[in-house]
Coordinates of C-alpha atoms in Angstrom, one line a residue:
M1 CA 0.0 0.0 0.0
F2 CA 1.3 3.4 -1.0
E3 CA -0.3 6.5 0.4
P4 CA 0.7 9.7 2.2
V5 CA -0.1 9.4 5.8
H6 CA -1.3 12.8 6.8
G7 CA -5.0 12.4 7.6
S8 CA -8.1 13.3 5.7
A9 CA -8.0 17.0 6.6
P10 CA -11.8 17.5 6.4
D11 CA -11.4 21.2 7.3
I12 CA -9.7 21.9 3.9
A13 CA -11.6 19.3 1.7
G14 CA -12.6 20.7 -1.6
K15 CA -10.8 24.0 -1.1
N16 CA -7.9 23.3 -3.5
I17 CA -5.4 24.3 -0.8
A18 CA -3.9 20.9 0.2
N19 CA -0.2 20.2 -0.6
P20 CA -0.2 17.5 -3.3
I21 CA 3.5 16.6 -2.8
G22 CA 2.9 13.7 -0.4
Q23 CA 0.5 12.1 -2.8
I24 CA 2.8 12.6 -5.8
W25 CA 5.7 11.2 -3.9
S26 CA 3.7 8.2 -2.9
G27 CA 3.2 7.5 -6.6
A28 CA 7.0 7.6 -7.1
M29 CA 7.4 5.1 -4.3
M30 CA 4.8 2.9 -5.8
V31 CA 6.6 2.6 -9.2
A32 CA 10.1 2.5 -7.7
P33 CA 10.2 -1.3 -7.3
S34 CA 8.7 -2.0 -10.7
R35 CA 10.4 -2.2 -14.0
L36 CA 10.1 1.6 -14.2
P37 CA 12.7 2.9 -11.7
G38 CA 13.4 5.8 -14.1
A39 CA 9.9 7.0 -13.6
A40 CA 10.3 7.1 -9.8
E41 CA 13.5 9.0 -10.2
A42 CA 11.9 11.5 -12.7
I43 CA 9.1 12.2 -10.2
E44 CA 11.5 12.7 -7.3
R45 CA 13.7 15.0 -9.4
A46 CA 10.7 17.0 -10.4
I47 CA 9.6 17.4 -6.8
A48 CA 13.1 18.5 -5.8
A49 CA 13.5 20.8 -8.7
S50 CA 10.2 22.5 -8.0
L51 CA 11.0 23.0 -4.3
V52 CA 14.6 24.0 -4.7
E53 CA 14.3 26.2 -7.7
G54 CA 11.3 28.3 -6.6
G55 CA 8.3 26.5 -8.1
P56 CA 4.9 27.2 -6.8
R57 CA 4.2 26.3 -3.2
T58 CA 1.1 25.7 -1.2
R59 CA 0.4 27.9 1.9
D60 CA 1.7 25.3 4.3
L61 CA 5.2 25.9 2.7
G62 CA 4.9 29.6 2.7
G63 CA 3.6 30.1 -0.8
N64 CA 0.4 31.2 -2.4
G65 CA -0.1 28.3 -4.9
D66 CA -3.0 25.9 -4.7
T67 CA -3.2 22.1 -5.1
K68 CA -3.7 22.2 -8.9
T69 CA -1.0 24.7 -9.5
V70 CA 1.7 22.8 -7.6
G71 CA 0.6 19.5 -9.0
A72 CA 0.6 20.8 -12.6
A73 CA 4.1 22.4 -12.1
I74 CA 5.5 19.1 -10.9
A75 CA 3.8 17.2 -13.8
E76 CA 5.3 19.6 -16.3
L77 CA 8.8 19.1 -14.8
V78 CA 8.3 15.3 -15.1
K79 CA 7.2 15.6 -18.7
A80 CA 10.1 17.9 -19.6
G81 CA 12.6 15.5 -17.8
Q82 CA 13.7 18.5 -15.7
R83 CA 16.7 17.8 -13.5
P84 CA 17.8 20.1 -10.7
R85 CA 20.6 22.5 -11.8
E86 CA 24.1 21.3 -11.3
R87 CA 24.6 23.2 -8.1
F88 CA 21.7 21.3 -6.5
R89 CA 22.8 17.8 -7.6
K90 CA 24.7 17.3 -4.3
V91 CA 21.4 17.7 -2.4
Q92 CA 20.5 14.4 -0.6
P93 CA 18.2 12.5 -2.9
L94 CA 14.5 12.3 -1.7
R95 CA 14.7 8.5 -2.0
A96 CA 16.9 8.4 1.1
F97 CA 13.8 9.0 3.2
S98 CA 11.4 6.6 1.4
S99 CA 13.1 3.3 2.2
P100 CA 12.4 1.4 5.4
A101 CA 16.1 0.3 5.2
S102 CA 17.2 3.9 5.6
V103 CA 15.3 4.2 8.9
S104 CA 17.2 1.4 10.5
D105 CA 20.7 2.4 9.1

């Protein structure tokens, strides 16, 4: 089972203000063990690029974007094969936090 564990947030349901990154990242974790590891990496790179390089952010991250805007920006980065700029390549990969093995290391 792959899902973001953050609760249902009924107080913001239908308001287009939820941060979609947890759900998108869950999708990356879902495809990672499949025959599509490049897809997971592309999604994780797009999330990182969006956050590090000033993409839209939801209010919980100090931005004024909404759910659809943030999700669409990440989707565009995935489609474009966007990679973080060279200076950000040394940033710890997002995958480091998605593996149960990394918790026990």
